[in-house]
Each structure stands twice: as structure tokens, then as C-alpha cells.
Amino acid sequence: MDSPRFVFFDFHGKRTVFVRSVFVLPKLRKPEMLSRPEAAFHVPSHQQAVAPPSPQPPGWLHRKKAGSFTATPRREAQDDEPVLLAFYENGESASFSSLQTHYRKITHVSPDWFSMRSFEQPLVTETDDELVDFTDASGVKLLPMLRNLEGDEWRPEIVEDLARHPEKRQRYFQELREQLQNVNAAGVLIDWEQLDPAYRSEVTTLLTRLAEFLHEESLELWLGVPIGRDVAVFDLDALAPAVDRFVALLYDENDETDAPGPVGSLPWWTEWSEVLLAHGTPRQWVLAIGNYGYDWSSGESAATLSFADSMARARHGGDRPVTAETPLYHPHFGYEEHGRAHTVWFLDAVTFRNQYKLAAEKQAGGVALYRLGTEDPSLWQVVAHPQLRARHLEKVEAAERVANIGAGDLLTASNEREPGRREIGVSTTDLWTERYAKVPKGPLLYHRGSQAPDQVVLSFDDGPDPLWTPAILDILNAEGVRAVF
């Protein structure tokens, strides 16, 4: 008997039956078969504009205390070049692409490579050879992040265990230093959160001893300083002589689990930065500036957005203007999808410019971009020319990054490109407000299907075939079923 003849084979001669996603290309789409995806997006009847109150710096942080803790003085910086640290998103091609494009303006890059999983595995490493090779060749200093985060769960007890048991530190310090040397890193950026303030003294000693151990091999220790209650565990005055840099994590004013609100409003960012800069010296501080957004819908955690994602939602959400005005200086808008209200707060090149300007005026040691790959591309003009005039940011170029809107595995691709325009106002204090007069259009994937969980889409590849395609069409026609080829 002859072997059965199949039309649809993969490159290895096998029949693949598992489908992860269905792409519907515009050139193949028939209008009577597929409704326009953007029809699901509408301007809401009202838009939330009132931001929830954000936590203020605690009173004790305003009072600079003379620390009694003695430590080995930190090494002086080799030069006075302002720091531009870029937070790098592992596995994101957009992060690497942005790094390749803008590396000449970046002094340090911080990938999320080191985590703390358990008492048995207090150091877990996931590195990226491509990024290591690039930093070696480009001269951008590699500063991997060490976080007490495993998956989505913070593990403060692992840090606290190291702080309480000095006998466990040597092995941990040695392993960390070896991992840093293996990737030719300049040092490590510590991001420890949700620690119990009761261990403040022990954590100070732990970090000081770690800094001394790393300094022996000319490696630096940078400390990420969280905003909010988690700052209480860090004795900043006692740590200042040991830590090479403090990085103020001035983003996520409201995160994906909070109610809708600013991601990094200017009053919040300014108040916290002024309080933190009073500890140590201003040149020791690197002030983080967010450049991303969140999309909140009722009953769900917010979705993280790139600038391109925010622009796609603003464009298809309706004609209501997107503005950033006093006192928050923070763009936001609302839209509806399938009758469900969404609220978007996002950051862009204008918000970056305002915070970048204030960081320079406060004589901070530099800034940190959170995150590389999600940013408004125009912010790099601010980095290259800090004194640029407002008119240089009025044109909003279509992003190269592909934006995503909607939800589901049925995708419709669009590659229309058209620049946008924002009108920028300049206050008497030289802070900029903005209004998007025209939202840019860029490459886009519409996601659909999540509203119809009991339906499937048939997709036939590798056709047409003169023998099999007509037979398949006859069967589909007889059953009243439509499919994509």
C-alpha cells in the first residue's frame, strides 16, 4: 500500500498539529470575514484624571543622622563623566536593539541576571553571552543586578539570613565575585526589597563587608534604594562611605497591582529625590527615570506598556487629546475596549526631559533609564543635547518597535507609519507641559480572540495545492465553515 500523501509538511518533513498563534495578514483578509479590530476601541464617556495619593518620604528620612558606623572609605570615581545607567530587560530584542543604537550615550547597563531562590540556592545566575560580548566590545560597563526576587515573589528571608549569620557570607561573597569576574563586570547593583527594618544594623554590616570584598578586586557595589517603606532598612549615612553609588529607584509610583495613577509624577519624583540626595553626597546618587506605562482595566492587574504600546492605544481609543499638565506633568488617557474601561498612564521624552533637567540642577551623579527598549526614542535627543529647545521634541517619530493592543491569539498585522506631533508649553520654571495634537502611527499587532473562548480558527498552511485545496474548500463550504489559508 502506498504511504498516505500529505500536503502540509514542515521543513523537516513532519506534520505539525500544535498551533500556538494564528496570524491574519491584511493582504489575505476579506472584509466580509473579519471585522476591523480597532472597532472594539472607543473613547470613554468620562476619563479618570484624579491621581490617588502617593506615599511621601517618612519624616525620619528628612533628618540626616551622623552615623557611628565606621567602614573602609569607598574608592573615588576615575572621572567626572555623568552616569547614564540603562536597565536591561532579559530576552527582549527591543532592549538589545536600543542598546546597539544608543550605546555611545550609555555608561552602564544593568541586566537582571542574579537572583536569590532559596536558602540552599542563595545565588542563581542567568547570563547572556550576546550582551557580554557587546559590552566587552563597546566599552559600556556591565553592572548585573542582584535581586532577592524569585519569579514574582520577593524573598527577604534569604537576605536576612545572610545578615544574621556572618559565617555564611564568605562563600556567598566568593561565588558572587567569581560570577562577576566571569562576565567581566564592573560591579553589581543590589536590589533588595521588603526587608524587615529590624535588621537594619545587620544589613548595613552585610553590605559594608560585601563592598570591601568586591573592592579587593576593583569591583564596585551599587545599591538600589527602593521608594516607600522598604527604604527603612537601609542606613544611608552609614552606608555612604562603603557604597560606590546609590541608585534611587524613582519609578512605579503606582505599579500594576495598585489603582490607576501616575507611574512617576514630577512632584513625587522631585520630593523623593531631594530627600535622598541629603544622604551621602549628590554625586554619589544616580536618579532613575521611568519611561514606560501601565494599562489598567477593572478587576485585573495592569499591563506594562512600551511607549509604542501607549501610542497605539491612544490612536485607536478615540479623538480625545492626550495631555500632560500641571501639577503632575504626566500624560494619561482612557479608552474602552469591548465595553470595558481602561486607564493608561505613561511616560515619554517630555517627562524624561523635565526629570533629567532637575537631576542635573541637583548635581546628581547621573540618571538611570528604566527600561531600555520601552522608551520614547526622542528622549535620546535630550541626552545628546540637554539644553535643546522644546520645538525639537514636538515631532513624534513612529517607533520601530512593534506595538501590541488587544488580547488573544488571533493576530492582525499592520505596518502603516506616520509621525505624530505634540504641542509643548514652557512654564516660568522651565518645566514643560504637552498635548498630543496627533498621535504617531507605527507597526502594530492587533490581538483578538480572548472574548470568544469557545471558538477556534482554522488555518491551512503551505497552499494552495491544485489537488487538495479545492477538496478542502468543498468540505468547508458544505459545512458552512470559514478558514484562513
mmCIF file of N, CA and C in Angstrom, residues 342-396:
data_model
loop_
_atom_site.group_PDB
_atom_site.id
_atom_site.type_symbol
_atom_site.label_atom_id
_atom_site.label_comp_id
_atom_site.label_asym_id
_atom_site.label_seq_id
_atom_site.Cartn_x
_atom_site.Cartn_y
_atom_site.Cartn_z
ATOM 1 N N HIS A 342 -10.601 51.248 30.297
ATOM 2 C CA HIS A 342 -9.157 51.167 30.505
ATOM 3 C C HIS A 342 -8.635 52.555 30.868
ATOM 4 N N THR A 343 -7.615 52.585 31.715
ATOM 5 C CA THR A 343 -6.919 53.827 32.058
ATOM 6 C C THR A 343 -5.425 53.631 31.838
ATOM 7 N N VAL A 344 -4.818 54.530 31.089
ATOM 8 C CA VAL A 344 -3.392 54.442 30.757
ATOM 9 C C VAL A 344 -2.657 55.655 31.309
ATOM 10 N N TRP A 345 -1.593 55.417 32.055
ATOM 11 C CA TRP A 345 -0.633 56.453 32.453
ATOM 12 C C TRP A 345 0.717 56.032 31.890
ATOM 13 N N PHE A 346 1.400 56.951 31.224
ATOM 14 C CA PHE A 346 2.675 56.596 30.603
ATOM 15 C C PHE A 346 3.647 57.771 30.678
ATOM 16 N N LEU A 347 4.919 57.469 30.450
ATOM 17 C CA LEU A 347 5.992 58.465 30.465
ATOM 18 C C LEU A 347 6.628 58.544 29.088
ATOM 19 N N ASP A 348 7.158 59.716 28.736
ATOM 20 C CA ASP A 348 7.690 59.908 27.392
ATOM 21 C C ASP A 348 8.913 60.818 27.423
ATOM 22 N N ALA A 349 9.294 61.353 26.266
ATOM 23 C CA ALA A 349 10.505 62.169 26.176
ATOM 24 C C ALA A 349 10.364 63.484 26.935
ATOM 25 N N VAL A 350 9.168 64.056 26.987
ATOM 26 C CA VAL A 350 8.978 65.315 27.704
ATOM 27 C C VAL A 350 9.090 65.097 29.206
ATOM 28 N N THR A 351 8.475 64.053 29.727
ATOM 29 C CA THR A 351 8.615 63.768 31.163
ATOM 30 C C THR A 351 10.066 63.443 31.503
ATOM 31 N N PHE A 352 10.748 62.738 30.596
ATOM 32 C CA PHE A 352 12.167 62.443 30.811
ATOM 33 C C PHE A 352 12.968 63.739 30.859
ATOM 34 N N ARG A 353 12.678 64.658 29.941
ATOM 35 C CA ARG A 353 13.424 65.918 29.900
ATOM 36 C C ARG A 353 13.271 66.688 31.202
ATOM 37 N N ASN A 354 12.053 66.770 31.739
ATOM 38 C CA ASN A 354 11.839 67.510 32.985
ATOM 39 C C ASN A 354 12.653 66.916 34.135
ATOM 40 N N GLN A 355 12.635 65.604 34.270
ATOM 41 C CA GLN A 355 13.348 64.964 35.373
ATOM 42 C C GLN A 355 14.862 64.972 35.134
ATOM 43 N N TYR A 356 15.278 64.816 33.894
ATOM 44 C CA TYR A 356 16.696 64.873 33.545
ATOM 45 C C TYR A 356 17.267 66.259 33.877
ATOM 46 N N LYS A 357 16.497 67.297 33.572
ATOM 47 C CA LYS A 357 16.911 68.670 33.874
ATOM 48 C C LYS A 357 17.083 68.873 35.380
ATOM 49 N N LEU A 358 16.106 68.402 36.159
ATOM 50 C CA LEU A 358 16.181 68.570 37.604
ATOM 51 C C LEU A 358 17.335 67.774 38.214
ATOM 52 N N ALA A 359 17.618 66.591 37.678
ATOM 53 C CA ALA A 359 18.743 65.796 38.178
ATOM 54 C C ALA A 359 20.059 66.549 37.991
ATOM 55 N N ALA A 360 20.216 67.208 36.842
ATOM 56 C CA ALA A 360 21.428 67.981 36.597
ATOM 57 C C ALA A 360 21.507 69.188 37.535
ATOM 58 N N GLU A 361 20.376 69.856 37.752
ATOM 59 C CA GLU A 361 20.369 71.015 38.647
ATOM 60 C C GLU A 361 20.698 70.632 40.085
ATOM 61 N N LYS A 362 20.313 69.439 40.468
ATOM 62 C CA LYS A 362 20.597 68.962 41.826
ATOM 63 C C LYS A 362 22.005 68.400 41.947
ATOM 64 N N GLN A 363 22.757 68.405 40.824
ATOM 65 C CA GLN A 363 24.141 67.926 40.769
ATOM 66 C C GLN A 363 24.258 66.457 41.158
ATOM 67 N N ALA A 364 23.251 65.684 40.763
ATOM 68 C CA ALA A 364 23.325 64.241 40.970
ATOM 69 C C ALA A 364 24.427 63.654 40.098
ATOM 70 N N GLY A 365 24.867 62.457 40.467
ATOM 71 C CA GLY A 365 25.943 61.807 39.721
ATOM 72 C C GLY A 365 25.517 61.282 38.369
ATOM 73 N N GLY A 366 24.221 61.226 38.121
ATOM 74 C CA GLY A 366 23.733 60.754 36.836
ATOM 75 C C GLY A 366 22.307 60.289 36.946
ATOM 76 N N VAL A 367 21.828 59.634 35.891
ATOM 77 C CA VAL A 367 20.462 59.132 35.859
ATOM 78 C C VAL A 367 20.485 57.681 35.382
ATOM 79 N N ALA A 368 19.373 56.991 35.635
ATOM 80 C CA ALA A 368 19.206 55.614 35.182
ATOM 81 C C ALA A 368 17.897 55.515 34.411
ATOM 82 N N LEU A 369 17.930 54.985 33.216
ATOM 83 C CA LEU A 369 16.742 54.830 32.380
ATOM 84 C C LEU A 369 16.078 53.493 32.672
ATOM 85 N N TYR A 370 14.808 53.549 33.036
ATOM 86 C CA TYR A 370 14.028 52.338 33.278
ATOM 87 C C TYR A 370 12.838 52.337 32.331
ATOM 88 N N ARG A 371 12.800 51.493 31.276
ATOM 89 C CA ARG A 371 13.757 50.468 30.923
ATOM 90 C C ARG A 371 14.185 50.648 29.481
ATOM 91 N N LEU A 372 15.326 50.057 29.154
ATOM 92 C CA LEU A 372 15.849 50.110 27.797
ATOM 93 C C LEU A 372 14.969 49.267 26.874
ATOM 94 N N GLY A 373 14.475 49.886 25.810
ATOM 95 C CA GLY A 373 13.628 49.184 24.859
ATOM 96 C C GLY A 373 12.171 49.583 24.931
ATOM 97 N N THR A 374 11.735 50.123 26.064
ATOM 98 C CA THR A 374 10.346 50.587 26.183
ATOM 99 C C THR A 374 10.238 52.100 26.008
ATOM 100 N N GLU A 375 11.368 52.785 25.819
ATOM 101 C CA GLU A 375 11.389 54.244 25.897
ATOM 102 C C GLU A 375 10.864 54.932 24.646
ATOM 103 N N ASP A 376 10.477 56.178 24.832
ATOM 104 C CA ASP A 376 10.196 57.093 23.731
ATOM 105 C C ASP A 376 11.537 57.395 23.063
ATOM 106 N N PRO A 377 11.714 57.045 21.783
ATOM 107 C CA PRO A 377 13.024 57.244 21.146
ATOM 108 C C PRO A 377 13.516 58.683 21.192
ATOM 109 N N SER A 378 12.620 59.645 21.280
ATOM 110 C CA SER A 378 13.027 61.049 21.271
ATOM 111 C C SER A 378 13.810 61.452 22.514
ATOM 112 N N LEU A 379 13.753 60.658 23.581
ATOM 113 C CA LEU A 379 14.481 61.071 24.790
ATOM 114 C C LEU A 379 15.987 61.083 24.577
ATOM 115 N N TRP A 380 16.462 60.321 23.593
ATOM 116 C CA TRP A 380 17.905 60.307 23.343
ATOM 117 C C TRP A 380 18.390 61.652 22.804
ATOM 118 N N GLN A 381 17.483 62.439 22.242
ATOM 119 C CA GLN A 381 17.854 63.804 21.863
ATOM 120 C C GLN A 381 18.159 64.641 23.102
ATOM 121 N N VAL A 382 17.427 64.391 24.182
ATOM 122 C CA VAL A 382 17.666 65.116 25.436
ATOM 123 C C VAL A 382 19.030 64.747 26.000
ATOM 124 N N VAL A 383 19.374 63.468 25.956
ATOM 125 C CA VAL A 383 20.673 63.020 26.467
ATOM 126 C C VAL A 383 21.805 63.638 25.651
ATOM 127 N N ALA A 384 21.640 63.687 24.341
ATOM 128 C CA ALA A 384 22.689 64.232 23.477
ATOM 129 C C ALA A 384 22.787 65.750 23.583
ATOM 130 N N HIS A 385 21.649 66.415 23.799
ATOM 131 C CA HIS A 385 21.621 67.886 23.843
ATOM 132 C C HIS A 385 20.726 68.331 25.000
ATOM 133 N N PRO A 386 21.234 68.330 26.227
ATOM 134 C CA PRO A 386 20.404 68.650 27.399
ATOM 135 C C PRO A 386 19.743 70.028 27.338
ATOM 136 N N GLN A 387 20.314 70.956 26.576
ATOM 137 C CA GLN A 387 19.752 72.307 26.508
ATOM 138 C C GLN A 387 18.845 72.510 25.293
ATOM 139 N N LEU A 388 18.412 71.430 24.658
ATOM 140 C CA LEU A 388 17.615 71.591 23.442
ATOM 141 C C LEU A 388 16.306 72.320 23.728
ATOM 142 N N ARG A 389 15.796 72.966 22.701
ATOM 143 C CA ARG A 389 14.557 73.723 22.839
ATOM 144 C C ARG A 389 13.353 72.799 22.648
ATOM 145 N N ALA A 390 12.210 73.278 23.124
ATOM 146 C CA ALA A 390 11.007 72.457 23.104
ATOM 147 C C ALA A 390 10.629 72.012 21.694
ATOM 148 N N ARG A 391 10.867 72.867 20.705
ATOM 149 C CA ARG A 391 10.449 72.538 19.346
ATOM 150 C C ARG A 391 11.121 71.273 18.812
ATOM 151 N N HIS A 392 12.287 70.914 19.382
ATOM 152 C CA HIS A 392 12.979 69.726 18.899
ATOM 153 C C HIS A 392 12.292 68.425 19.310
ATOM 154 N N LEU A 393 11.397 68.490 20.288
ATOM 155 C CA LEU A 393 10.675 67.289 20.708
ATOM 156 C C LEU A 393 9.232 67.277 20.225
ATOM 157 N N GLU A 394 8.847 68.280 19.433
ATOM 158 C CA GLU A 394 7.454 68.355 19.011
ATOM 159 C C GLU A 394 7.093 67.270 18.004
ATOM 160 N N LYS A 395 8.004 66.909 17.141
ATOM 161 C CA LYS A 395 7.733 65.828 16.193
ATOM 162 C C LYS A 395 7.912 64.489 16.899
ATOM 163 N N VAL A 396 6.921 63.627 16.785
ATOM 164 C CA VAL A 396 6.956 62.307 17.407
ATOM 165 C C VAL A 396 7.113 61.270 16.298
#
